[in-house]
GROMACS .gro file of C-alpha atoms in nm:
model
  223
    1MET     CA    1  -0.823   0.872   1.994
    2ILE     CA    2  -0.530   0.653   2.099
    3GLY     CA    3  -0.261   0.800   2.321
    4CYS     CA    4   0.032   0.669   2.520
    5PHE     CA    5   0.321   0.807   2.723
    6VAL     CA    6   0.653   0.635   2.662
    7THR     CA    7   0.901   0.630   2.949
    8GLY     CA    8   1.223   0.444   3.015
    9SER     CA    9   1.372   0.228   3.287
   10ASP     CA   10   1.660   0.479   3.270
   11SER     CA   11   1.800   0.744   3.040
   12ARG     CA   12   1.939   0.644   2.700
   13VAL     CA   13   1.747   0.319   2.671
   14GLY     CA   14   1.584   0.391   2.334
   15ASN     CA   15   1.263   0.575   2.416
   16THR     CA   16   1.262   0.770   2.091
   17LEU     CA   17   1.345   0.462   1.884
   18VAL     CA   18   1.045   0.287   2.036
   19CYS     CA   19   0.824   0.594   1.987
   20THR     CA   20   0.910   0.615   1.617
   21GLY     CA   21   0.862   0.242   1.577
   22LEU     CA   22   0.523   0.268   1.746
   23LEU     CA   23   0.425   0.551   1.512
   24HIS     CA   24   0.508   0.338   1.208
   25ALA     CA   25   0.317   0.042   1.354
   26LEU     CA   26   0.013   0.257   1.436
   27ALA     CA   27   0.021   0.418   1.091
   28ALA     CA   28  -0.056   0.076   0.945
   29HIS     CA   29  -0.397   0.097   1.116
   30HIS     CA   30  -0.467   0.470   1.148
   31ARG     CA   31  -0.438   0.753   0.896
   32ARG     CA   32  -0.335   1.032   1.133
   33VAL     CA   33  -0.055   0.950   1.378
   34VAL     CA   34   0.177   1.200   1.542
   35GLY     CA   35   0.460   1.204   1.792
   36MET     CA   36   0.505   1.459   2.067
   37LYS     CA   37   0.821   1.550   2.258
   38PRO     CA   38   0.697   1.779   2.537
   39VAL     CA   39   1.046   1.885   2.643
   40ALA     CA   40   1.354   1.843   2.423
   41ALA     CA   41   1.709   1.939   2.516
   42GLY     CA   42   1.997   1.985   2.273
   43VAL     CA   43   1.955   2.104   1.915
   44VAL     CA   44   2.088   2.063   1.562
   45PRO     CA   45   2.013   2.280   1.256
   46TRP     CA   46   1.676   2.193   1.101
   47GLY     CA   47   1.594   2.386   0.786
   48GLU     CA   48   1.618   2.751   0.880
   49ASP     CA   49   1.556   2.674   1.246
   50TRP     CA   50   1.669   2.443   1.523
   51ALA     CA   51   1.528   2.113   1.649
   52SER     CA   52   1.640   1.820   1.859
   53ASP     CA   53   1.734   1.488   1.700
   54ASP     CA   54   1.447   1.323   1.888
   55VAL     CA   55   1.190   1.568   1.753
   56ILE     CA   56   1.323   1.534   1.398
   57ALA     CA   57   1.288   1.155   1.422
   58LEU     CA   58   0.934   1.180   1.561
   59ARG     CA   59   0.829   1.420   1.286
   60ALA     CA   60   0.971   1.188   1.019
   61ALA     CA   61   0.762   0.900   1.157
   62SER     CA   62   0.441   1.103   1.193
   63THR     CA   63   0.173   1.133   0.926
   64VAL     CA   64   0.044   1.461   1.072
   65THR     CA   65   0.245   1.781   1.030
   66ALA     CA   66   0.196   1.969   1.354
   67ALA     CA   67   0.295   2.318   1.461
   68PRO     CA   68   0.622   2.314   1.660
   69GLU     CA   69   0.449   2.460   1.964
   70LEU     CA   70   0.226   2.153   1.969
   71ASP     CA   71   0.460   1.862   1.897
   72ASN     CA   72   0.752   2.017   2.091
   73PRO     CA   73   0.628   2.291   2.326
   74VAL     CA   74   0.961   2.330   2.505
   75LEU     CA   75   1.293   2.326   2.317
   76LEU     CA   76   1.609   2.388   2.519
   77MET     CA   77   1.933   2.459   2.338
   78GLU     CA   78   2.172   2.271   2.565
   79PRO     CA   79   2.172   1.890   2.613
   80LEU     CA   80   2.114   1.913   2.987
   81PRO     CA   81   1.847   1.786   3.226
   82PRO     CA   82   1.548   2.013   3.156
   83HIS     CA   83   1.533   2.176   3.498
   84ILE     CA   84   1.897   2.281   3.462
   85GLY     CA   85   1.879   2.379   3.095
   86ALA     CA   86   1.563   2.584   3.149
   87ALA     CA   87   1.713   2.772   3.443
   88ARG     CA   88   2.028   2.851   3.244
   89CYS     CA   89   1.834   3.010   2.960
   90GLY     CA   90   1.548   3.162   3.159
   91VAL     CA   91   1.273   2.936   3.024
   92ARG     CA   92   0.973   2.842   3.239
   93ILE     CA   93   0.843   2.490   3.182
   94ASP     CA   94   0.467   2.502   3.233
   95ILE     CA   95   0.308   2.158   3.275
   96GLN     CA   96  -0.043   2.297   3.218
   97ALA     CA   97   0.064   2.461   2.892
   98ILE     CA   98   0.216   2.131   2.778
   99ALA     CA   99  -0.111   1.954   2.860
  100GLN     CA  100  -0.299   2.211   2.651
  101SER     CA  101  -0.059   2.151   2.360
  102TYR     CA  102  -0.126   1.778   2.391
  103GLN     CA  103  -0.503   1.831   2.378
  104ALA     CA  104  -0.469   2.049   2.067
  105LEU     CA  105  -0.246   1.789   1.905
  106ALA     CA  106  -0.483   1.506   1.995
  107ALA     CA  107  -0.766   1.691   1.820
  108GLN     CA  108  -0.571   1.660   1.494
  109ALA     CA  109  -0.482   1.291   1.518
  110ASP     CA  110  -0.611   0.937   1.556
  111ALA     CA  111  -0.308   0.841   1.767
  112VAL     CA  112  -0.052   1.041   1.966
  113VAL     CA  113   0.270   0.893   2.102
  114VAL     CA  114   0.429   1.109   2.373
  115ASP     CA  115   0.804   1.070   2.415
  116GLY     CA  116   0.904   1.132   2.776
  117THR     CA  117   1.229   1.290   2.886
  118GLY     CA  118   1.395   0.969   3.004
  119GLY     CA  119   1.318   0.787   3.325
  120PHE     CA  120   0.977   0.820   3.487
  121HIS     CA  121   1.102   1.050   3.762
  122ALA     CA  122   1.328   1.258   3.537
  123PRO     CA  123   1.297   1.619   3.661
  124LEU     CA  124   1.137   1.877   3.434
  125THR     CA  125   1.147   2.160   3.688
  126ASP     CA  126   1.253   2.188   4.050
  127THR     CA  127   0.910   2.060   4.151
  128PHE     CA  128   0.772   1.860   3.854
  129THR     CA  129   0.889   1.537   3.692
  130ASP     CA  130   0.795   1.327   3.393
  131ALA     CA  131   0.569   1.134   3.631
  132ASP     CA  132   0.373   1.451   3.703
  133LEU     CA  133   0.341   1.518   3.331
  134ALA     CA  134   0.219   1.165   3.256
  135GLN     CA  135  -0.034   1.199   3.536
  136SER     CA  136  -0.148   1.538   3.405
  137LEU     CA  137  -0.203   1.390   3.058
  138ASP     CA  138  -0.369   1.081   3.212
  139LEU     CA  139  -0.224   0.851   2.949
  140PRO     CA  140  -0.145   0.480   2.964
  141VAL     CA  141   0.229   0.424   2.992
  142VAL     CA  142   0.461   0.217   2.775
  143LEU     CA  143   0.784   0.126   2.954
  144VAL     CA  144   1.105   0.084   2.754
  145VAL     CA  145   1.348  -0.143   2.937
  146GLY     CA  146   1.707  -0.111   2.820
  147LEU     CA  147   1.853  -0.456   2.879
  148ARG     CA  148   2.178  -0.394   3.065
  149PRO     CA  149   2.308  -0.466   3.416
  150GLY     CA  150   2.069  -0.326   3.677
  151CYS     CA  151   1.769  -0.312   3.444
  152LEU     CA  152   1.558  -0.561   3.640
  153ASN     CA  153   1.553  -0.344   3.950
  154HIS     CA  154   1.498  -0.026   3.747
  155ALA     CA  155   1.214  -0.181   3.548
  156LEU     CA  156   1.028  -0.312   3.852
  157LEU     CA  157   1.069   0.018   4.037
  158THR     CA  158   0.939   0.210   3.736
  159ALA     CA  159   0.636  -0.014   3.696
  160GLU     CA  160   0.560   0.032   4.065
  161ALA     CA  161   0.596   0.410   4.032
  162VAL     CA  162   0.363   0.420   3.731
  163ARG     CA  163   0.090   0.233   3.916
  164ALA     CA  164   0.141   0.442   4.230
  165ARG     CA  165   0.038   0.742   4.019
  166GLY     CA  166  -0.287   0.570   3.927
  167LEU     CA  167  -0.173   0.517   3.569
  168ARG     CA  168  -0.207   0.200   3.365
  169LEU     CA  169   0.104   0.023   3.239
  170ALA     CA  170  -0.019  -0.057   2.888
  171GLY     CA  171   0.285  -0.263   2.800
  172TRP     CA  172   0.661  -0.274   2.789
  173VAL     CA  173   0.938  -0.309   2.533
  174ALA     CA  174   1.261  -0.502   2.580
  175ASN     CA  175   1.540  -0.313   2.404
  176ARG     CA  176   1.861  -0.515   2.384
  177ILE     CA  177   2.099  -0.220   2.401
  178ASP     CA  178   2.396  -0.405   2.555
  179PRO     CA  179   2.540  -0.677   2.329
  180ASP     CA  180   2.762  -0.797   2.615
  181LEU     CA  181   2.480  -0.854   2.865
  182LEU     CA  182   2.485  -1.214   2.983
  183ALA     CA  183   2.163  -1.419   2.966
  184PRO     CA  184   1.947  -1.153   2.798
  185ASP     CA  185   1.666  -1.401   2.726
  186GLU     CA  186   1.644  -1.483   3.096
  187HIS     CA  187   1.618  -1.110   3.173
  188VAL     CA  188   1.324  -1.081   2.934
  189GLU     CA  189   1.147  -1.385   3.076
  190PHE     CA  190   1.192  -1.258   3.433
  191LEU     CA  191   1.029  -0.926   3.343
  192ARG     CA  192   0.760  -1.091   3.134
  193ALA     CA  193   0.655  -1.286   3.444
  194ARG     CA  194   0.670  -0.994   3.687
  195LEU     CA  195   0.583  -0.665   3.520
  196GLY     CA  196   0.214  -0.749   3.493
  197ALA     CA  197   0.183  -0.594   3.147
  198PRO     CA  198   0.217  -0.734   2.793
  199LEU     CA  199   0.549  -0.738   2.611
  200LEU     CA  200   0.482  -0.521   2.305
  201ALA     CA  201   0.818  -0.570   2.133
  202ASP     CA  202   1.155  -0.737   2.181
  203VAL     CA  203   1.407  -0.520   1.998
  204PRO     CA  204   1.733  -0.694   1.900
  205TYR     CA  205   2.066  -0.520   1.937
  206ASP     CA  206   2.153  -0.309   1.635
  207GLU     CA  207   2.418  -0.039   1.625
  208PHE     CA  208   2.206   0.155   1.374
  209PRO     CA  209   1.845   0.049   1.437
  210GLU     CA  210   1.573   0.121   1.183
  211PRO     CA  211   1.237   0.207   1.345
  212ARG     CA  212   1.035   0.072   1.051
  213THR     CA  213   1.172  -0.277   1.112
  214LEU     CA  214   1.054  -0.302   1.473
  215VAL     CA  215   0.779  -0.559   1.521
  216PHE     CA  216   0.507  -0.472   1.772
  217ASP     CA  217   0.229  -0.680   1.921
  218LEU     CA  218  -0.009  -0.388   1.964
  219PRO     CA  219  -0.299  -0.403   2.211
  220SER     CA  220  -0.626  -0.483   2.035
  221SER     CA  221  -0.773  -0.153   2.155
  222TRP     CA  222  -0.506   0.030   1.951
  223LEU     CA  223  -0.596  -0.138   1.621
   0.00000   0.00000   0.00000
């Protein structure tokens, strides 16, 4: 079974876009692929229920229909950092329960793509972060770097933090989210030389990106 944990160099750098693109790319090689959003915050109507935009996108890109308690164990109504949103509505975020949901989901799939909350140290509770969750799941990490001012420092710090947790940085994605960034190609080449992990995709700027069009150079072990 193939699994990866997708994190970002910062918040709002396109983690879910990359996750859905990865699901489409993996589906070309594997019959059963599914996305997981362990903790989602902020909801919209979804059928007769509620769901987050991220979860809806992941479900649309998955070929496995999973129970909500597996592909999105924690759904918080307000678009707030999880530790704040959970406290406001009296929800307890249990990392061990999330890990159990992942294991149950993995038993149903050939590949699972886990969409993190945002940055690697984004808080989930007062004591746990996305880094703790990634470590609990023991998954290789894919780093999404949103190309904008400050991204070089953020990307290098995140890669260092991933490895400090004993996790493998399986690859990274350059997401050109800022059309006004000067010298974007030079940013990519700098990170390509220093991150110590393969560049899996270079996503051009698009105001309305389509996940199916993303081109990935997947690791051979994922094929």
